[in-house]
Short mmCIF file of C-alpha atoms in Angstrom, two decimals:
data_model
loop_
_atom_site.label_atom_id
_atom_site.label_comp_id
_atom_site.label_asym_id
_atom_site.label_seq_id
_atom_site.Cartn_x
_atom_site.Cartn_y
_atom_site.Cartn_z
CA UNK O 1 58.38 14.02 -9.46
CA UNK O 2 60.31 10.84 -9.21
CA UNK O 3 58.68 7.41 -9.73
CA UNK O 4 57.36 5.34 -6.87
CA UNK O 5 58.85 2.07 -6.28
CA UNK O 6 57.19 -1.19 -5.63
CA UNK O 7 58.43 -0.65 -2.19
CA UNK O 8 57.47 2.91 -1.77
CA UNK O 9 54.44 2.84 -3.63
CA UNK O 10 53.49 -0.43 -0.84
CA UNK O 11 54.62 1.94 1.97
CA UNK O 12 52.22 4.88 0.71
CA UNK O 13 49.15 2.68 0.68
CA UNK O 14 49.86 1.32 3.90
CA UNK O 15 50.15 4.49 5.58
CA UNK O 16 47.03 6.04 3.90
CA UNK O 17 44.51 3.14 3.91
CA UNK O 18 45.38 1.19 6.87
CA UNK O 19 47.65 2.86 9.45
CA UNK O 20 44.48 4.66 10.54
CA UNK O 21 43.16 1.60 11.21
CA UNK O 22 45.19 1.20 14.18
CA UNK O 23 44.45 4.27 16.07
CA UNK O 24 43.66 3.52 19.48
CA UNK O 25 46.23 0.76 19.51
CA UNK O 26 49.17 2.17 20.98
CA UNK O 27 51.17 -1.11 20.33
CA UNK O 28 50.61 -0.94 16.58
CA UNK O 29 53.39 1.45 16.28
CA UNK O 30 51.19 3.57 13.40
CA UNK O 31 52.72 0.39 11.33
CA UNK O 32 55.80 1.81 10.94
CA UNK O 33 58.10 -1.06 12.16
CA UNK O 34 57.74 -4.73 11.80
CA UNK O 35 55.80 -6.12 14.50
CA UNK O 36 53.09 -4.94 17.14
CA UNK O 37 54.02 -4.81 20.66
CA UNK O 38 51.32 -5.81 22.80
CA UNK O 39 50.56 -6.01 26.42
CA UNK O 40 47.91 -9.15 27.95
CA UNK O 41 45.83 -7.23 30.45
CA UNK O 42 46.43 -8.25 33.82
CA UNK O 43 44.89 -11.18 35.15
CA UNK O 44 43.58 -12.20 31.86
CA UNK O 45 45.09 -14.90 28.63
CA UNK O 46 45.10 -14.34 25.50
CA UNK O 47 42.82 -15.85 22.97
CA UNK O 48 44.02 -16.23 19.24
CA UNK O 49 41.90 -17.03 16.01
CA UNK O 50 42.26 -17.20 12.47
CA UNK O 51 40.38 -17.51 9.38
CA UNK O 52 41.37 -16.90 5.64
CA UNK O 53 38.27 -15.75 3.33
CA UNK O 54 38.66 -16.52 -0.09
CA UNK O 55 36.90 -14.58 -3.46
CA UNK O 56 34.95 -16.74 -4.80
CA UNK O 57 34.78 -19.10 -1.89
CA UNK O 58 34.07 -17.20 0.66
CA UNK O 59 32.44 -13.82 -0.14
CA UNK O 60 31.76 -12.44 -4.05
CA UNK O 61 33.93 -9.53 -5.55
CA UNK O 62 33.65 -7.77 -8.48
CA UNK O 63 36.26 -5.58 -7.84
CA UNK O 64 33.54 -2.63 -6.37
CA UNK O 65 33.76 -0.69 -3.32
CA UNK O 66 30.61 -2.08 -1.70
CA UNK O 67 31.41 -5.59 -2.46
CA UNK O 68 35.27 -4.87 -0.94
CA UNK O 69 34.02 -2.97 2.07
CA UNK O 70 31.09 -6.34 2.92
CA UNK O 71 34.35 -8.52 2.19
CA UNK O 72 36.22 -6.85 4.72
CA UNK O 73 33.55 -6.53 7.24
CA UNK O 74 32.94 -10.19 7.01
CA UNK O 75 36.40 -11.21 7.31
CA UNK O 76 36.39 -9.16 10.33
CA UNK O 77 33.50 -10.80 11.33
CA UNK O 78 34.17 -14.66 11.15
CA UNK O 79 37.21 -14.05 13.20
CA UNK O 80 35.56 -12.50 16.04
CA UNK O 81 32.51 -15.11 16.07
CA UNK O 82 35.36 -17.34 16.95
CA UNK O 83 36.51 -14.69 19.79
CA UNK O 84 32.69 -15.01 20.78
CA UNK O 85 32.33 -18.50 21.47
CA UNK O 86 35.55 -18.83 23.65
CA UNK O 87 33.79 -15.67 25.33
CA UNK O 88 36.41 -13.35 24.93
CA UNK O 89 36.66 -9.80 24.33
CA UNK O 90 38.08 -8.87 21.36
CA UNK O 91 41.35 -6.73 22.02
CA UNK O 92 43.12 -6.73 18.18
CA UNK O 93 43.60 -8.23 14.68
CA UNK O 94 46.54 -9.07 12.38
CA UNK O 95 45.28 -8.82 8.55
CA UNK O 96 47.04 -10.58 5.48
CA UNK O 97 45.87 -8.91 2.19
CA UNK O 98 46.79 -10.63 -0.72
CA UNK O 99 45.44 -8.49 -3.65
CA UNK O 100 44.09 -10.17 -6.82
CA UNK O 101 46.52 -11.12 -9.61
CA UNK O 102 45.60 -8.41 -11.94
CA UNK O 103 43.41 -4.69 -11.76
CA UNK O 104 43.40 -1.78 -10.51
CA UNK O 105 43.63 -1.13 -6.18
CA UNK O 106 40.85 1.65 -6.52
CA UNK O 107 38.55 -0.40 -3.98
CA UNK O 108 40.87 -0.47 -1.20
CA UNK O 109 39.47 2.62 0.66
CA UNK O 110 36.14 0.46 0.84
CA UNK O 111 37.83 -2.53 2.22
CA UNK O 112 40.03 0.01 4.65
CA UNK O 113 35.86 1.25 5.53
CA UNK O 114 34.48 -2.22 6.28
CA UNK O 115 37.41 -2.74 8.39
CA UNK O 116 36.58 0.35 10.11
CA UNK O 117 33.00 -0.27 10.56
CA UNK O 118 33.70 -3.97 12.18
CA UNK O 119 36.39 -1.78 14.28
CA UNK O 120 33.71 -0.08 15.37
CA UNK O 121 31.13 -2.34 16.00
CA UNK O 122 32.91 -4.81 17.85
CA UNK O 123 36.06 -2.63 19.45
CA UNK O 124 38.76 -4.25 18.23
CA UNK O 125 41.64 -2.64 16.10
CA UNK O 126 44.27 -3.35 13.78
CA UNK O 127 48.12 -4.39 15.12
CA UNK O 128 49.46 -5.24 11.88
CA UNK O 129 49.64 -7.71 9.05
CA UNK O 130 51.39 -8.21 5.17
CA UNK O 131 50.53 -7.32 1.92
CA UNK O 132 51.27 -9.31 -1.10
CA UNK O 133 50.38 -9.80 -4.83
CA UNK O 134 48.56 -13.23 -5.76
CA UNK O 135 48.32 -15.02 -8.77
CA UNK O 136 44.23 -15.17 -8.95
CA UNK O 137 41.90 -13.16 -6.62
CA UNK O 138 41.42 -11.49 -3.90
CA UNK O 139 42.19 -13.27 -0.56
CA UNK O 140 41.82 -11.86 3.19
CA UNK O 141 43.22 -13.71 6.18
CA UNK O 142 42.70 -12.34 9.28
CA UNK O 143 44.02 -13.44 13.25
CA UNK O 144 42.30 -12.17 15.98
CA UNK O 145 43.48 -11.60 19.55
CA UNK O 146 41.11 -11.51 22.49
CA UNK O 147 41.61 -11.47 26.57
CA UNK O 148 39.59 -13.44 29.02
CA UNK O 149 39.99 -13.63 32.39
CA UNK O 150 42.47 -16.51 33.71
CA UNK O 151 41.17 -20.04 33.17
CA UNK O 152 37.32 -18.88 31.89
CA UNK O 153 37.89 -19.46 28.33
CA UNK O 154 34.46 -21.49 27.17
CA UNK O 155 35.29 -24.35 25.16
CA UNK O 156 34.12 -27.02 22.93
CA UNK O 157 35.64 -29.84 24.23
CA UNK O 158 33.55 -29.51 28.15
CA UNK O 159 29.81 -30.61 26.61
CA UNK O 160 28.23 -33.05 29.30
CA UNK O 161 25.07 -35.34 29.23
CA UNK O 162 22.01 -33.39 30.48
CA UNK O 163 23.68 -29.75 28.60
CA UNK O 164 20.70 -28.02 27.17
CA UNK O 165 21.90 -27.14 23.66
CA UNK O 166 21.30 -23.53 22.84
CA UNK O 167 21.74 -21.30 19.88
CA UNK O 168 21.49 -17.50 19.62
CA UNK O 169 19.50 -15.95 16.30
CA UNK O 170 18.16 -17.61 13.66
CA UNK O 171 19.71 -20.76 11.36
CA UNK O 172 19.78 -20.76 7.54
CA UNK O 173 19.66 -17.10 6.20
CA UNK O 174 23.43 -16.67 5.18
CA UNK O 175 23.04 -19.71 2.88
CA UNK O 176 19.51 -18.49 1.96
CA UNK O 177 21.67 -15.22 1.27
CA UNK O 178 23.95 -16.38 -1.15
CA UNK O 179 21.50 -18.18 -3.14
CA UNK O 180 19.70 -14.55 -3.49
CA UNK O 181 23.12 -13.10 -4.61
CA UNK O 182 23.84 -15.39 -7.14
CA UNK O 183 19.74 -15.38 -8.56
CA UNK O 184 18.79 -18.82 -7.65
CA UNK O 185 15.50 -19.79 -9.01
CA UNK O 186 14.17 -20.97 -5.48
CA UNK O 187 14.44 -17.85 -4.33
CA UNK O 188 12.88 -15.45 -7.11
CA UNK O 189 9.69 -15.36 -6.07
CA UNK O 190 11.02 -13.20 -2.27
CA UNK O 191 10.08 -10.02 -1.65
CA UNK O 192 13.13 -7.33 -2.30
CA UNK O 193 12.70 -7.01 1.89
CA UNK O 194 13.14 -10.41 2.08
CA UNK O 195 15.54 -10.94 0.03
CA UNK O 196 17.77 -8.03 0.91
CA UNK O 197 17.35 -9.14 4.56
CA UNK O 198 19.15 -12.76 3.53
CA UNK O 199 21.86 -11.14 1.73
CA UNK O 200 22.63 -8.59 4.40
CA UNK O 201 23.07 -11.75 6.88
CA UNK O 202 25.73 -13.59 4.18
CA UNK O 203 27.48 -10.58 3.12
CA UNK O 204 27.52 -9.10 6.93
CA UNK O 205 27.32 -11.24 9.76
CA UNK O 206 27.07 -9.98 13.02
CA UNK O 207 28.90 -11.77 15.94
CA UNK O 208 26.67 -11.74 19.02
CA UNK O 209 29.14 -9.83 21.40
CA UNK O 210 26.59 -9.28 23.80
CA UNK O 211 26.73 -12.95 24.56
CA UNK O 212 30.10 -12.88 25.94
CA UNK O 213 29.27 -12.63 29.81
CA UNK O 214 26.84 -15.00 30.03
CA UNK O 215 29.01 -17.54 28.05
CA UNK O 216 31.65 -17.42 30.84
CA UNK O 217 29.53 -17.34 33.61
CA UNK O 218 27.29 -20.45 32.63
CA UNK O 219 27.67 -22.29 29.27
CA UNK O 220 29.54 -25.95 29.87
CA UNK O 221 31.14 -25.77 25.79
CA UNK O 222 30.26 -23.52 22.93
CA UNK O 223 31.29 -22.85 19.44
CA UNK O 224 30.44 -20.56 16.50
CA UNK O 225 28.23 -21.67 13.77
CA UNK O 226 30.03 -21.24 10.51
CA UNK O 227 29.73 -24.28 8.77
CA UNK O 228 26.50 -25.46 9.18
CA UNK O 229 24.46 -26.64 12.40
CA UNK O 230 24.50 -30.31 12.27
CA UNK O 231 28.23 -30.86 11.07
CA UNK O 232 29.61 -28.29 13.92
CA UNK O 233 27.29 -29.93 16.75
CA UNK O 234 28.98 -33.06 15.25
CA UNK O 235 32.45 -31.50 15.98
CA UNK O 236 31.55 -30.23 19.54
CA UNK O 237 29.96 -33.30 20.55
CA UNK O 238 33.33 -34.94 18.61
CA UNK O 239 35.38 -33.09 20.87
CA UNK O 240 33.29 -33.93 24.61
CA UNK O 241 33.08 -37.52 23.81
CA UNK O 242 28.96 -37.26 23.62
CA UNK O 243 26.21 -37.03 21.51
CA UNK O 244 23.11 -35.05 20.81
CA UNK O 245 19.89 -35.00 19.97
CA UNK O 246 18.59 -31.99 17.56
CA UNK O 247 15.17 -30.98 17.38
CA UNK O 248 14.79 -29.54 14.53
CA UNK O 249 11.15 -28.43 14.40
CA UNK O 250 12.91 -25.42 17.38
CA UNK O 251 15.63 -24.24 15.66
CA UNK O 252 14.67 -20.85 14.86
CA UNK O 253 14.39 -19.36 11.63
CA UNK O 254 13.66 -16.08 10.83
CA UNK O 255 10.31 -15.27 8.71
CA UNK O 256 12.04 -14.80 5.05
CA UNK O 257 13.29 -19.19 5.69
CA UNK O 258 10.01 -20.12 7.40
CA UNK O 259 8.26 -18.86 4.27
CA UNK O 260 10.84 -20.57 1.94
CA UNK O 261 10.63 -23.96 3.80
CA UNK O 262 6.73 -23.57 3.88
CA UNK O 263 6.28 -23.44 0.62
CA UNK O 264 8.51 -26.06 -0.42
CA UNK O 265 11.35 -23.81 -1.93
CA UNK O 266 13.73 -25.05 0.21
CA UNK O 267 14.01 -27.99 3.11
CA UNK O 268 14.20 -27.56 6.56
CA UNK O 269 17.82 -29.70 6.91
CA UNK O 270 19.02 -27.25 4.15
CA UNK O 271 18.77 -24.19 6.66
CA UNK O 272 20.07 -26.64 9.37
CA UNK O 273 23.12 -27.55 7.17
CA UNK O 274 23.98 -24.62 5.15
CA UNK O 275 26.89 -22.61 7.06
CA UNK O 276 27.80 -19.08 7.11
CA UNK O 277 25.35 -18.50 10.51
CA UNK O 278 28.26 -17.32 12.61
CA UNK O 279 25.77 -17.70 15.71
CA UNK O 280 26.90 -19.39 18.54
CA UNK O 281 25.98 -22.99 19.92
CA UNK O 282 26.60 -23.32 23.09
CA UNK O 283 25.76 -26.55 25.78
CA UNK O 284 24.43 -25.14 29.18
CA UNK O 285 23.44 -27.17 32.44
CA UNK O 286 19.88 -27.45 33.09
CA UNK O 287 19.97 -25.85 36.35
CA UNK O 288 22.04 -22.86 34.65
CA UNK O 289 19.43 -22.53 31.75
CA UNK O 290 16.91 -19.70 33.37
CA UNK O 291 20.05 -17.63 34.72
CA UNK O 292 21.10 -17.78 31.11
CA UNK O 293 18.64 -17.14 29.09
CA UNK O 294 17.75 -14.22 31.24
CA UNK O 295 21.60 -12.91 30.71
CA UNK O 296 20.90 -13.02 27.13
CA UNK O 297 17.75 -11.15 27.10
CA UNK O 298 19.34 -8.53 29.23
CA UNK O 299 22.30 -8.34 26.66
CA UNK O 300 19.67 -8.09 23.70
CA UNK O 301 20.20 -11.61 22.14
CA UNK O 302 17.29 -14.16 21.51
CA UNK O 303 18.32 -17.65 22.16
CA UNK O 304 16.65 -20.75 21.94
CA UNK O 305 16.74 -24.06 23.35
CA UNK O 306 16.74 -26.66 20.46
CA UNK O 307 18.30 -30.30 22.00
CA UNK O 308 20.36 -31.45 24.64
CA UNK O 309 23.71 -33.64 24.86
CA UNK O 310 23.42 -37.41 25.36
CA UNK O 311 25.90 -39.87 26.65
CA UNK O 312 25.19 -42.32 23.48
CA UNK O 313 27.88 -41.15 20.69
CA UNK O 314 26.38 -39.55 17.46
CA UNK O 315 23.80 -36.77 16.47
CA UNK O 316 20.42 -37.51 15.66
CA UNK O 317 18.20 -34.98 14.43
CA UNK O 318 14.24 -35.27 14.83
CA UNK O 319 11.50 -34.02 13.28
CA UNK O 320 7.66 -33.06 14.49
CA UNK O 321 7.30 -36.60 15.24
CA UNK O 322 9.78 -37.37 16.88
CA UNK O 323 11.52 -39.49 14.33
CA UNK O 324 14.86 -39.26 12.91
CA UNK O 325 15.31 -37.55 9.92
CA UNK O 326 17.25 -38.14 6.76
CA UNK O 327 20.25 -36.07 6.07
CA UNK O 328 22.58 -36.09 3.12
CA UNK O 329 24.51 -33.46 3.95
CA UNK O 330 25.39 -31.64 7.60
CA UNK O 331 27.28 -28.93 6.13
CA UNK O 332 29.96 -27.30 4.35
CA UNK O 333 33.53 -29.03 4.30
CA UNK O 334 36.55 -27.31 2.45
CA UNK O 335 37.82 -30.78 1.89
CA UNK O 336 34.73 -32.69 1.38
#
């Protein structure tokens, strides 16, 4: 049997790992040709995103199955978060694999299954994308494509004074999460439910899809929550020209954080800064808030109110008392 070239052998992993990725997706062209062709559905724009998730940075890898398949459901993930808070639906996604430097490729049919579990969780499917060798690890970039109907696209930049500020599921446990993974002392003491719970939520975020309808229908601005609370309230209320004032004591945590931040482990602003949510924070009118929230419950989505926007420029967040509290860091910055 005659060698494979580079080219060939490129060609025969595309066709078995990820061309079935695309079925569904007429457009796609079963990858055979070098671009997707695809249609916007009538009456609707397009909405594009893009994130690049980095090993090491990003997500771990230790060049396992498991640990491909979470990095490829995560990647996945972020990008249609970002779909979420513009309230789109998601409709398809471009991927850009560069595979690590050196080792073997025998975990690519668990990235090819985390793909194919966010596929499935969030109906969107793969158009396309590029495959390359890097010089260190493992890299995933992924752009996302999703419809909304003409001129309802939710965004950051429409916060007003008076907005409730609302945020769907609980703050903290991706960061929580990664501390677990990588055997932080402050979290030793958690309960293997506990702490598999926190790393589930880094390794696997789930975008709140449900969330979508009620979005367009009532929020004033929203965005996803992927760096950290404080620092991305900072960049909506950046982008509408207003402030906000964060109570912190209602930002809701789930039970395995509450615990940590009882006991000391860990501080409240450290849930409220750490990233890697990828809930949504979105700024509704008061007289919008009950039609909302009962949107959300009907969608299966807790929400909670937790501030409101301001006119004076700034964030402040406050504590039981009322007063402001001290924060030394508002959340992750690739350039900070």
């Amino acid at each position: 049997m005659a060698e494979l070239s580079k080219s060939d052998a490129e060609q025969a992993m595309i066709a078995r790992v990820f061309a079935p990725l695309t079925a569904g997706l007429p457009g796609a062209l079963g990858l055979t040709d070098d671009a997707a062709i695809l249609s916007a559905p009538s009456g609707r724009q397009l909405v594009l995103t893009m994130d690049t998730l980095v090993q090491g940075v990003h997500f771990l890898f230790d060049g396992s199955v498991q640990q491909a398949s979470d990095a490829a459901y995560k990647a996945l993930a972020v990008n249609v978060s970002d779909l979420v808070a513009k309230a789109a639906d998601p409709l398809a996604y471009m991927l850009s694999l560069t595979l690590p430097a050196v080792g073997s490729t025998d975990w690519l049919e668990g990235l090819a299954e985390g793909f194919r579990q966010g596929q499935s969780d969030w109906s969107i499917h793969l158009a396309g994308g590029d495959t390359v060798r890097g010089t260190s690890g493992l890299a995933l970039t992924v752009t996302a494509i999703g419809s909304v109907p003409q001129e309802t696209a939710v965004l950051r930049r429409n916060a007003r004074p008076g907005d409730r500020l609302i945020v769907t599921g609980t703050i903290g446990d991706a960061w929580a999460g990664l501390h677990v993974c990588q055997s932080s002392e402050a979290f030793a003491h958690l309960s293997r439910t506990d702490a598999d719970f926190l790393k589930n939520r880094y390794q696997r975020p789930r975008p709140k899809l449900g969330i979508v309808e009620a979005l367009r229908t009532y929020a004033s601005a929203a965005m996803d929550i992927s760096d950290g609370l404080i620092l991305d309230l900072e960049r909506m209320c950046r982008a509408s020209g207003v402030g906000a004032c964060l109570r912190a004591p209602q930002v809701p945590l789930s039970a395995p954080i509450q615990q940590l931040v009882n006991n000391q482990k860990v501080s409240l602003t450290d849930a409220l800064s750490g990233g890697d949510d990828y809930e949504i924070l979105a700024a509704v009118p008061p007289d919008a808030l009950g039609a909302f929230a009962e949107a959300a419950r009907h969608a299966g989505v807790s929400i909670a109110e937790v501030g409101e926007i301001i006119a004076t420029l700034g964030v402040s967040v406050v504590g039981d008392d009322g007063n402001s509290l001290s924060i030394t860091r508002k959340g992750w910055d690739h350039l900070g």
